[in-house]
mmCIF file of C-alpha atoms in Angstrom:
data_model
loop_
_atom_site.group_PDB
_atom_site.id
_atom_site.type_symbol
_atom_site.label_atom_id
_atom_site.label_comp_id
_atom_site.label_asym_id
_atom_site.label_seq_id
_atom_site.Cartn_x
_atom_site.Cartn_y
_atom_site.Cartn_z
ATOM 1 C CA MET P 13 131.666 46.853 -13.191
ATOM 2 C CA THR P 14 131.467 47.966 -9.651
ATOM 3 C CA THR P 15 129.175 50.625 -8.301
ATOM 4 C CA GLY P 16 130.255 53.183 -5.683
ATOM 5 C CA SER P 17 128.625 52.903 -2.346
ATOM 6 C CA THR P 18 127.778 55.836 -0.149
ATOM 7 C CA THR P 19 128.409 55.658 3.528
ATOM 8 C CA ALA P 20 125.949 57.458 5.759
ATOM 9 C CA THR P 21 127.649 59.842 8.115
ATOM 10 C CA PRO P 22 126.131 59.632 11.561
ATOM 11 C CA SER P 23 124.610 62.938 12.586
ATOM 12 C CA LYS P 24 126.204 64.717 15.507
ATOM 13 C CA PRO P 25 124.025 64.433 18.611
ATOM 14 C CA ALA P 26 122.582 67.672 19.775
ATOM 15 C CA ALA P 27 124.369 69.127 22.740
ATOM 16 C CA THR P 28 122.439 68.808 25.956
ATOM 17 C CA PRO P 29 122.794 71.367 28.678
ATOM 18 C CA SER P 30 124.948 70.328 31.579
ATOM 19 C CA ALA P 31 123.197 69.755 34.860
ATOM 20 C CA ASP P 32 125.691 72.119 36.475
ATOM 21 C CA ALA P 33 125.210 74.923 33.945
ATOM 22 C CA PRO P 34 123.144 77.834 35.258
ATOM 23 C CA ALA P 35 119.796 78.311 33.600
ATOM 24 C CA ARG P 36 118.650 81.686 32.418
ATOM 25 C CA VAL P 37 115.335 83.420 32.821
ATOM 26 C CA ASP P 38 114.440 84.957 29.467
ATOM 27 C CA VAL P 39 112.691 88.272 29.891
ATOM 28 C CA ASP P 40 109.985 89.003 27.332
ATOM 29 C CA ALA P 41 111.794 90.253 24.217
ATOM 30 C CA ASP P 42 108.805 92.375 23.202
ATOM 31 C CA ALA P 43 108.921 94.225 26.498
ATOM 32 C CA VAL P 44 112.648 94.797 26.975
ATOM 33 C CA LEU P 45 115.926 94.138 25.208
ATOM 34 C CA ALA P 46 117.890 91.670 27.287
ATOM 35 C CA GLU P 47 121.659 91.796 27.465
ATOM 36 C CA PRO P 48 123.902 88.859 28.371
ATOM 37 C CA MET P 49 124.102 88.384 32.099
ATOM 38 C CA THR P 50 127.591 88.983 33.434
ATOM 39 C CA ALA P 51 127.105 86.025 35.765
ATOM 40 C CA LEU P 52 127.345 83.781 32.713
ATOM 41 C CA SER P 53 130.630 85.279 31.491
ATOM 42 C CA PRO P 54 134.044 83.882 32.484
ATOM 43 C CA ARG P 55 135.018 84.714 36.034
ATOM 44 C CA SER P 56 138.416 85.661 37.391
ATOM 45 C CA PRO P 57 139.491 84.510 40.852
ATOM 46 C CA ALA P 58 138.096 86.633 43.652
ATOM 47 C CA ARG P 59 140.428 89.601 44.218
ATOM 48 C CA PRO P 60 138.936 91.820 46.914
ATOM 49 C CA PHE P 61 141.371 94.645 46.153
ATOM 50 C CA SER P 62 141.102 94.742 42.379
ATOM 51 C CA VAL P 63 140.415 98.190 40.907
ATOM 52 C CA PRO P 64 136.702 97.465 40.150
ATOM 53 C CA ASN P 65 136.127 96.277 43.720
ATOM 54 C CA ILE P 66 137.967 99.260 45.192
ATOM 55 C CA LEU P 67 135.659 101.558 43.208
ATOM 56 C CA THR P 68 132.683 99.651 44.594
ATOM 57 C CA TYR P 69 134.048 100.096 48.141
ATOM 58 C CA ALA P 70 134.311 103.827 47.440
ATOM 59 C CA ARG P 71 130.631 103.902 46.496
ATOM 60 C CA ILE P 72 129.739 102.270 49.811
ATOM 61 C CA VAL P 73 131.912 104.742 51.741
ATOM 62 C CA ALA P 74 130.110 107.585 49.945
ATOM 63 C CA VAL P 75 126.819 106.557 51.565
ATOM 64 C CA PRO P 76 127.530 107.811 55.120
ATOM 65 C CA ALA P 77 129.263 110.899 53.679
ATOM 66 C CA VAL P 78 126.170 111.942 51.699
ATOM 67 C CA VAL P 79 123.897 111.154 54.640
ATOM 68 C CA ALA P 80 126.047 113.266 56.970
ATOM 69 C CA CYS P 81 125.979 116.246 54.599
ATOM 70 C CA LEU P 82 122.193 116.132 54.272
ATOM 71 C CA TYR P 83 121.776 115.677 58.018
ATOM 72 C CA TRP P 84 123.895 118.692 58.912
ATOM 73 C CA SER P 85 122.518 120.826 56.084
ATOM 74 C CA ASP P 86 118.790 120.686 56.821
ATOM 75 C CA ILE P 87 118.166 118.765 60.011
ATOM 76 C CA ARG P 88 120.965 120.528 61.934
ATOM 77 C CA ASP P 89 120.762 123.826 59.966
ATOM 78 C CA GLY P 90 124.349 123.575 58.763
ATOM 79 C CA GLY P 91 123.837 125.629 55.619
ATOM 80 C CA LEU P 92 122.871 125.013 51.997
ATOM 81 C CA TRP P 93 126.515 124.709 50.906
ATOM 82 C CA LEU P 94 126.516 121.208 52.377
ATOM 83 C CA ARG P 95 123.976 120.173 49.748
ATOM 84 C CA TRP P 96 126.541 120.990 47.058
ATOM 85 C CA VAL P 97 129.078 118.843 48.922
ATOM 86 C CA ALA P 98 126.527 116.008 49.093
ATOM 87 C CA LEU P 99 125.854 116.394 45.366
ATOM 88 C CA ALA P 100 129.567 116.293 44.520
ATOM 89 C CA ILE P 101 130.067 113.122 46.553
ATOM 90 C CA PHE P 102 126.978 111.545 45.006
ATOM 91 C CA ILE P 103 128.096 112.331 41.442
ATOM 92 C CA SER P 104 131.536 110.873 42.177
ATOM 93 C CA ALA P 105 129.894 107.726 43.533
ATOM 94 C CA ALA P 106 127.633 107.464 40.485
ATOM 95 C CA VAL P 107 130.683 107.720 38.186
ATOM 96 C CA THR P 108 132.336 104.810 40.013
ATOM 97 C CA ASP P 109 129.260 102.740 39.154
ATOM 98 C CA PHE P 110 130.164 103.123 35.482
ATOM 99 C CA LEU P 111 133.923 102.811 35.930
ATOM 100 C CA ASP P 112 133.938 99.596 37.965
ATOM 101 C CA GLY P 113 131.979 97.758 35.278
ATOM 102 C CA TYR P 114 134.117 99.288 32.520
ATOM 103 C CA PHE P 115 137.418 98.268 34.113
ATOM 104 C CA ALA P 116 136.073 94.814 34.965
ATOM 105 C CA ARG P 117 135.259 94.281 31.273
ATOM 106 C CA ILE P 118 138.450 95.610 29.699
ATOM 107 C CA TRP P 119 140.730 93.943 32.258
ATOM 108 C CA GLY P 120 138.762 90.705 32.552
ATOM 109 C CA GLN P 121 138.273 91.133 36.293
ATOM 110 C CA HIS P 122 134.687 89.912 36.585
ATOM 111 C CA SER P 123 134.238 87.962 39.807
ATOM 112 C CA ASP P 124 131.370 86.528 41.812
ATOM 113 C CA PHE P 125 132.407 88.737 44.739
ATOM 114 C CA GLY P 126 132.222 91.885 42.616
ATOM 115 C CA SER P 127 128.901 90.838 41.067
ATOM 116 C CA MET P 128 127.483 90.372 44.560
ATOM 117 C CA LEU P 129 128.852 93.619 45.989
ATOM 118 C CA ASP P 130 128.107 95.981 43.070
ATOM 119 C CA PRO P 131 124.271 95.910 43.237
ATOM 120 C CA ILE P 132 124.440 96.110 47.035
ATOM 121 C CA ALA P 133 126.460 99.327 46.791
ATOM 122 C CA ASP P 134 123.986 100.767 44.260
ATOM 123 C CA LYS P 135 120.974 99.984 46.433
ATOM 124 C CA LEU P 136 122.612 101.353 49.588
ATOM 125 C CA LEU P 137 123.368 104.634 47.837
ATOM 126 C CA VAL P 138 119.905 105.056 46.294
ATOM 127 C CA ALA P 139 117.975 103.938 49.386
ATOM 128 C CA SER P 140 119.922 106.085 51.835
ATOM 129 C CA CYS P 141 119.577 109.188 49.655
ATOM 130 C CA LEU P 142 115.836 108.685 49.199
ATOM 131 C CA LEU P 143 115.311 108.226 52.941
ATOM 132 C CA MET P 144 117.307 111.340 53.822
ATOM 133 C CA LEU P 145 115.578 113.419 51.135
ATOM 134 C CA ALA P 146 112.210 112.364 52.534
ATOM 135 C CA ALA P 147 113.387 113.156 56.062
ATOM 136 C CA ASP P 148 114.493 116.705 55.203
ATOM 137 C CA GLY P 149 111.296 117.444 53.254
ATOM 138 C CA SER P 150 112.838 117.568 49.767
ATOM 139 C CA PHE P 151 109.796 115.591 48.676
ATOM 140 C CA LYS P 152 106.630 114.783 50.566
ATOM 141 C CA GLY P 153 102.973 113.940 50.077
ATOM 142 C CA TRP P 154 102.298 111.900 46.951
ATOM 143 C CA SER P 155 105.939 112.034 45.901
ATOM 144 C CA ILE P 156 106.809 109.743 48.812
ATOM 145 C CA TRP P 157 104.950 106.990 46.945
ATOM 146 C CA ALA P 158 107.470 107.248 44.120
ATOM 147 C CA ALA P 159 110.266 106.529 46.606
ATOM 148 C CA ILE P 160 108.285 103.658 48.141
ATOM 149 C CA ILE P 161 107.759 102.092 44.701
ATOM 150 C CA ILE P 162 111.473 102.313 43.941
ATOM 151 C CA LEU P 163 112.536 100.816 47.275
ATOM 152 C CA CYS P 164 109.962 98.009 47.182
ATOM 153 C CA ARG P 165 111.003 97.056 43.654
ATOM 154 C CA GLU P 166 114.657 96.865 44.683
ATOM 155 C CA ILE P 167 113.812 94.584 47.604
ATOM 156 C CA LEU P 168 111.584 92.395 45.419
ATOM 157 C CA VAL P 169 114.127 91.933 42.638
ATOM 158 C CA SER P 170 116.968 91.345 45.128
ATOM 159 C CA GLY P 171 114.970 88.634 46.872
ATOM 160 C CA LEU P 172 114.007 87.065 43.547
ATOM 161 C CA ARG P 173 117.615 87.032 42.346
ATOM 162 C CA GLU P 174 118.818 85.452 45.586
ATOM 163 C CA TYR P 175 116.174 82.726 45.454
ATOM 164 C CA LEU P 176 116.811 81.930 41.799
ATOM 165 C CA ALA P 177 120.553 81.871 42.413
ATOM 166 C CA VAL P 178 120.007 78.863 44.678
ATOM 167 C CA LEU P 179 118.396 77.140 41.685
ATOM 168 C CA ARG P 180 121.328 78.273 39.492
ATOM 169 C CA VAL P 181 119.047 80.508 37.445
ATOM 170 C CA SER P 182 120.213 83.959 36.356
ATOM 171 C CA VAL P 183 117.994 86.958 35.738
ATOM 172 C CA PRO P 184 119.360 89.055 32.844
ATOM 173 C CA VAL P 185 119.878 92.761 33.300
ATOM 174 C CA THR P 186 117.989 94.728 30.657
ATOM 175 C CA ARG P 187 118.742 98.000 28.927
ATOM 176 C CA LEU P 188 115.445 99.371 30.202
ATOM 177 C CA ALA P 189 116.501 98.572 33.774
ATOM 178 C CA LYS P 190 119.762 100.428 33.183
ATOM 179 C CA TRP P 191 117.864 103.457 31.891
ATOM 180 C CA LYS P 192 115.690 103.233 34.992
ATOM 181 C CA THR P 193 118.787 103.345 37.182
ATOM 182 C CA THR P 194 120.123 106.328 35.241
ATOM 183 C CA ALA P 195 116.827 108.207 35.696
ATOM 184 C CA GLN P 196 116.929 107.452 39.416
ATOM 185 C CA LEU P 197 120.470 108.776 39.806
ATOM 186 C CA VAL P 198 119.738 111.962 37.834
ATOM 187 C CA ALA P 199 116.532 112.531 39.838
ATOM 188 C CA ILE P 200 118.364 112.108 43.129
ATOM 189 C CA GLY P 201 121.088 114.450 41.914
ATOM 190 C CA PHE P 202 118.573 117.240 41.258
ATOM 191 C CA LEU P 203 116.873 116.612 44.601
ATOM 192 C CA LEU P 204 120.201 116.697 46.436
ATOM 193 C CA ALA P 205 120.826 120.152 45.005
ATOM 194 C CA GLY P 206 117.288 120.992 46.140
ATOM 195 C CA LYS P 207 116.965 124.378 47.798
ATOM 196 C CA ALA P 208 120.523 125.335 46.902
ATOM 197 C CA GLY P 209 119.871 124.493 43.267
ATOM 198 C CA ASP P 210 116.595 126.401 43.239
ATOM 199 C CA GLN P 211 118.532 129.590 43.941
ATOM 200 C CA ILE P 212 120.342 129.124 40.611
ATOM 201 C CA LEU P 213 117.732 127.229 38.603
ATOM 202 C CA PRO P 214 114.255 127.699 40.131
ATOM 203 C CA ALA P 215 112.947 124.457 38.609
ATOM 204 C CA THR P 216 115.687 122.248 40.116
ATOM 205 C CA THR P 217 113.458 120.515 42.671
ATOM 206 C CA LEU P 218 110.579 120.202 40.189
ATOM 207 C CA ILE P 219 112.858 118.522 37.642
ATOM 208 C CA GLY P 220 114.043 116.118 40.323
ATOM 209 C CA LEU P 221 110.490 115.213 41.351
ATOM 210 C CA THR P 222 109.419 114.713 37.723
ATOM 211 C CA LEU P 223 112.340 112.379 37.025
ATOM 212 C CA LEU P 224 111.654 110.553 40.274
ATOM 213 C CA TRP P 225 108.118 109.754 39.113
ATOM 214 C CA VAL P 226 109.380 108.747 35.666
ATOM 215 C CA SER P 227 111.856 106.322 37.212
ATOM 216 C CA ALA P 228 109.150 105.000 39.572
ATOM 217 C CA ILE P 229 106.836 104.225 36.632
ATOM 218 C CA VAL P 230 109.631 102.473 34.733
ATOM 219 C CA THR P 231 110.524 100.694 37.976
ATOM 220 C CA LEU P 232 107.015 99.235 38.185
ATOM 221 C CA TYR P 233 107.279 97.961 34.618
ATOM 222 C CA THR P 234 110.720 96.377 34.937
ATOM 223 C CA GLY P 235 109.897 94.979 38.391
ATOM 224 C CA TRP P 236 106.803 93.228 37.063
ATOM 225 C CA ASP P 237 108.766 91.950 34.076
ATOM 226 C CA TYR P 238 111.429 90.387 36.306
ATOM 227 C CA PHE P 239 108.840 88.984 38.704
ATOM 228 C CA HIS P 240 106.727 87.469 35.915
ATOM 229 C CA ALA P 241 109.761 85.864 34.220
ATOM 230 C CA GLY P 242 111.082 84.453 37.510
ATOM 231 C CA MET P 243 107.750 83.093 38.705
ATOM 232 C CA ARG P 244 107.085 81.520 35.309
ATOM 233 C CA HIS P 245 110.369 79.648 35.544
ATOM 234 C CA LEU P 246 109.689 78.487 39.095
ATOM 235 C CA ILE P 247 106.214 77.249 38.198
ATOM 236 C CA GLU P 248 107.530 75.335 35.176
ATOM 237 C CA ASP P 249 110.167 73.665 37.351
ATOM 238 C CA GLN P 250 107.600 72.335 39.809
ATOM 239 C CA PRO P 251 107.246 68.507 39.641
#
């Protein structure tokens, strides 16, 4: 009588990360809800004139147009109607920020070029508007600190992302950071209407200033979160 023998099946070795695969900085899950970084998703070949990139170009072109309207409206006494023109251009630019990402997703047109250019366009639009609004007196005094916080955070995170990119480390974009951006855009929209908006809704400027401070506070939180996660990774990678 023969007895059956069992053959041990060798266990499958655990997959090890490739040396060429980009690492990822995990932001504290208790602080924010991280979404997958688009830099880790499949990329299409660089197409400078794809629809998402054209929308991003339009957002960059909107920057001097908004600046010109604000300059001629208040600094050159061109009339309050120019603030409505500036607001219309700004809203159109803000819509392209949503549309370029939407079309890139549904058409599979993510590219490294677009990922590089998109945040640059956003920062140019926000920074230029804040500087012009400060110049024409739309906000002053303590409210200038809100703008300084926002601008410093953008510079800090941009520098951190660029440095970590050299190490092939990605910093995930969080939902909280997206809400922060939304609050910034809405605040700037109210402030662009400014004096013209106050004639229709007296609290227009006050609403803009309140939202500006809200976005500045959230900016401090998300900026520290990104900085802490990035520095922790860099320290752990030290020999």
